[in-house]
C-alpha positions as a LaTeX table, in Angstrom:
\begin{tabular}{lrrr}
\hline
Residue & $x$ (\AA) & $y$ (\AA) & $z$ (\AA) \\
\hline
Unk1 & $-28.56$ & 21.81 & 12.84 \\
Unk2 & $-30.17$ & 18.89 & 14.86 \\
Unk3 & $-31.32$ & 17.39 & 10.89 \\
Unk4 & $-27.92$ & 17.66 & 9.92 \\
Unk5 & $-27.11$ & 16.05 & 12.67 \\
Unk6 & $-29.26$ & 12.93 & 12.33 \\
Unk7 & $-28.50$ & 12.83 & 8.94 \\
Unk8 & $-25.00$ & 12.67 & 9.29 \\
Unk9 & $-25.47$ & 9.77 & 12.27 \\
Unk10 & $-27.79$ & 7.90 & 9.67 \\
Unk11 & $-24.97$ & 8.29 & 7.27 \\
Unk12 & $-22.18$ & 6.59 & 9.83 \\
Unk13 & $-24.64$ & 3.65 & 10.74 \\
Unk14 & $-25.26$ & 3.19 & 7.14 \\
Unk15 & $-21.49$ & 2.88 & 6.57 \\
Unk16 & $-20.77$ & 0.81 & 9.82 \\
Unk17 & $-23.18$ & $-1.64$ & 8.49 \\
Unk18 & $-21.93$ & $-1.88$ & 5.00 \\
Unk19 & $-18.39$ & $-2.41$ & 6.76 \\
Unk20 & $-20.10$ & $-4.63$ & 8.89 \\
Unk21 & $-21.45$ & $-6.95$ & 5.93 \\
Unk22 & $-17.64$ & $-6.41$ & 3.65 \\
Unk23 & $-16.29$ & $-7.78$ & 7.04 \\
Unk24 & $-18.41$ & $-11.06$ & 7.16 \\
Unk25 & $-17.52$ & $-11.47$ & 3.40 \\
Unk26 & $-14.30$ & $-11.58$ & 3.91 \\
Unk27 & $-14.79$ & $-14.00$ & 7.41 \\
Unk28 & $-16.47$ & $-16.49$ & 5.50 \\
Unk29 & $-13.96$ & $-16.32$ & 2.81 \\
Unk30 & $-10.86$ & $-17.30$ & 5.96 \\
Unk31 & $-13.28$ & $-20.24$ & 6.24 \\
Unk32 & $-11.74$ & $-21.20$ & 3.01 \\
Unk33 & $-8.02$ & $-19.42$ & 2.52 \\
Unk34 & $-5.78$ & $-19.81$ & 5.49 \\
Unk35 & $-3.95$ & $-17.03$ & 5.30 \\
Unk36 & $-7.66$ & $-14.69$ & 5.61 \\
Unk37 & $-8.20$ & $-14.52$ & 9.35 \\
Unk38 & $-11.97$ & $-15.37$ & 10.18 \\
Unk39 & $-12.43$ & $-14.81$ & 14.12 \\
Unk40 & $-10.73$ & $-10.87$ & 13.39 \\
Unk41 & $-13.36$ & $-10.49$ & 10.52 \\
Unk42 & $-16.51$ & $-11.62$ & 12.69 \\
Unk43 & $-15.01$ & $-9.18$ & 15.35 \\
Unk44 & $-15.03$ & $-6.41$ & 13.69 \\
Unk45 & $-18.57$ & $-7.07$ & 11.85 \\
Unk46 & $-19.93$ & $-7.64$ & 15.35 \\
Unk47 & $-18.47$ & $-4.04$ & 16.91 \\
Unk48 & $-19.38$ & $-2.40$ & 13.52 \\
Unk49 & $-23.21$ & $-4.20$ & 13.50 \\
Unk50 & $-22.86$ & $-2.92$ & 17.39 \\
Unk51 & $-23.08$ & 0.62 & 16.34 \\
Unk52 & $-24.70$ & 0.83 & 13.70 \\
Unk53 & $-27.96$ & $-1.54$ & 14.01 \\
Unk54 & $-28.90$ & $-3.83$ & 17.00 \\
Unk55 & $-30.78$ & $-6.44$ & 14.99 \\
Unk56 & $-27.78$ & $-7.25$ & 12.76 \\
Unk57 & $-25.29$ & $-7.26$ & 16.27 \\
Unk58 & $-27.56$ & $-10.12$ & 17.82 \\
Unk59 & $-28.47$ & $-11.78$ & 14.65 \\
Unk60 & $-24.74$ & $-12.45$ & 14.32 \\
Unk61 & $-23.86$ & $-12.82$ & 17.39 \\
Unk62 & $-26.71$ & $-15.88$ & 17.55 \\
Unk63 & $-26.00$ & $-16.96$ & 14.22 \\
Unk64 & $-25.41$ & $-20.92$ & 14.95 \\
Unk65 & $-21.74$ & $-20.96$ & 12.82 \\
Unk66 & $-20.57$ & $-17.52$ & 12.51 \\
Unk67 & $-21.84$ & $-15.91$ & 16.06 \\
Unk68 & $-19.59$ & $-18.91$ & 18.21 \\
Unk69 & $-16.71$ & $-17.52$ & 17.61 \\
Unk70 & $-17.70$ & $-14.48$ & 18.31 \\
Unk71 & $-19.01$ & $-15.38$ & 21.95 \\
Unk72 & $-16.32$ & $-17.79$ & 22.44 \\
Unk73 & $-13.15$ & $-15.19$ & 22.27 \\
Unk74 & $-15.80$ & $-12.39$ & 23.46 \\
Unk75 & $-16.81$ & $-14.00$ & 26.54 \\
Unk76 & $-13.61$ & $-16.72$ & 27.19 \\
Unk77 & $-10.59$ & $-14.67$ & 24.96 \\
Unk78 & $-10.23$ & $-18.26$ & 23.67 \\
Unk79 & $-11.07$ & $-20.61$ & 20.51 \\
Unk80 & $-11.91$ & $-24.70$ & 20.32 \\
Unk81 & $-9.35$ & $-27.07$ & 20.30 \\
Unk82 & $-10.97$ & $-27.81$ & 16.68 \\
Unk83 & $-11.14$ & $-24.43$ & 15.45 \\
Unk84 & $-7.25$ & $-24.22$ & 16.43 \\
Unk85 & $-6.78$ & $-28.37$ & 14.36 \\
Unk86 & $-8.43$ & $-27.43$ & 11.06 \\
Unk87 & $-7.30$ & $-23.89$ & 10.79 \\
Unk88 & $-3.63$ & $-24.86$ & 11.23 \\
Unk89 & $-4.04$ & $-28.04$ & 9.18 \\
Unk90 & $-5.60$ & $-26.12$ & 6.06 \\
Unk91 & $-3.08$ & $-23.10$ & 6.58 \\
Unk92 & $-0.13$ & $-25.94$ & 6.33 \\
Unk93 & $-1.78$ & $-28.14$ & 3.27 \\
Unk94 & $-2.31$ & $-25.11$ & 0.95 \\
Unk95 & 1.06 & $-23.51$ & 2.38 \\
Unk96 & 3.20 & $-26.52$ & 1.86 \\
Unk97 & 1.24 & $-26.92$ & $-1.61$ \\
Unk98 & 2.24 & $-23.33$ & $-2.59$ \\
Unk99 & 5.52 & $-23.40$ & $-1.77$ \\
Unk100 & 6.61 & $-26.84$ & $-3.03$ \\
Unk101 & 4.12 & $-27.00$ & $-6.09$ \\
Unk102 & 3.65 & $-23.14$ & $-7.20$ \\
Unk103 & 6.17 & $-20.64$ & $-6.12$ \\
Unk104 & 9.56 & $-20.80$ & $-7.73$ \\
Unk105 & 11.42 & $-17.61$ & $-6.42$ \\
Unk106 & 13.12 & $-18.82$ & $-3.21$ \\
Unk107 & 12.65 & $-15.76$ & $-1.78$ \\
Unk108 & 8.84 & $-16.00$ & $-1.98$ \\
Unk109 & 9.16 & $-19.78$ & $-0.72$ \\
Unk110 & 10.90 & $-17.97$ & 2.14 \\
Unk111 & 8.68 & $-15.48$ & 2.83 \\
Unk112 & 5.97 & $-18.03$ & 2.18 \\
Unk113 & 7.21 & $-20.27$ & 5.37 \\
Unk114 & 8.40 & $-17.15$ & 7.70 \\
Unk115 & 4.06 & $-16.48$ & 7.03 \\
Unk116 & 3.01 & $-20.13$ & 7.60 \\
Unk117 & 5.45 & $-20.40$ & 10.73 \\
Unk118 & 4.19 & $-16.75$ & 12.02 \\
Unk119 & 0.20 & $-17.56$ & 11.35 \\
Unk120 & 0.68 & $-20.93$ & 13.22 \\
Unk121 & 2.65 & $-19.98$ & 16.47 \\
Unk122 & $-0.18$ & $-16.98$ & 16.49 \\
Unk123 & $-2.88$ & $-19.24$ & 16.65 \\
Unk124 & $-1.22$ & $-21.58$ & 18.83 \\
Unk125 & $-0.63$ & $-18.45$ & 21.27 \\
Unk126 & $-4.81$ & $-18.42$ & 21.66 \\
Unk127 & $-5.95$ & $-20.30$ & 25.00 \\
Unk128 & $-7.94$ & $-23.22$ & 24.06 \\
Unk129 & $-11.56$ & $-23.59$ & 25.02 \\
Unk130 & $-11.42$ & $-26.42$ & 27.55 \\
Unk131 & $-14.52$ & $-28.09$ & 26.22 \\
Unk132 & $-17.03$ & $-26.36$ & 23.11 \\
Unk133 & $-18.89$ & $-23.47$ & 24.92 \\
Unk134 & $-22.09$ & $-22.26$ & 22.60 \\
\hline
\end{tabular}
């Protein structure tokens, strides 16, 4: 029973890691799409690296780009005045760009803004990092 056992926790950790790694995939891709939220991403790749192998949890978590973020709403529940500027400035360029440019059902240019106005009074609702904490 006890091989089954470790088995079966090798199994989970193998798993949480993989998740771990889709997770950062997809943070680094909300670098680049507005509308993919980074910071949640990182979050859950740091709680699934957590359990399932200590080298990747601190590897991320002192990564110099992706492991700020991390510490920042870990330790403060807050994000940079920067990090708050460019993602709200990208999420409105590619937005407005969409909707004007792209879309031409006015109910998905509606649904398109309800999203953009949504996103961007959630990110405003984040406290700001008085100055950049590392």
């Amino acid at each position: 029973m006890a091989k089954n056992s470790k088995e079966l926790s090798n199994v989970i950790k193998i798993l949480l890691v993989t998740a771990g790694f889709v997770s950062i995939i997809l943070g680094v891709i909300g670098i680049i799409v507005p509308l993919l939220p980074t910071t949640p991403f990182l979050l859950l790749s740091a709680a699934c690296f957590f359990r399932g192998s200590d080298r990747l949890y601190h590897w991320l978590i002192k990564h110099k780009t992706l492991g700020r973020n991390i510490r920042n709403y870990r330790e403060h529940k807050a994000i940079s005045l920067k990090t708050k500027f460019v993602s709200i400035s990208l999420l409105w360029i590619t937005m407005l760009y969409s909707i004007v440019f792209i879309v031409n059902s006015i109910y998905i240019r509606i649904l398109l803004a309800i999203i953009l106005i949504t996103v961007t009074v959630h990110i405003l609702h984040f406290k700001t990092l008085k100055n950049n904490i590392d």
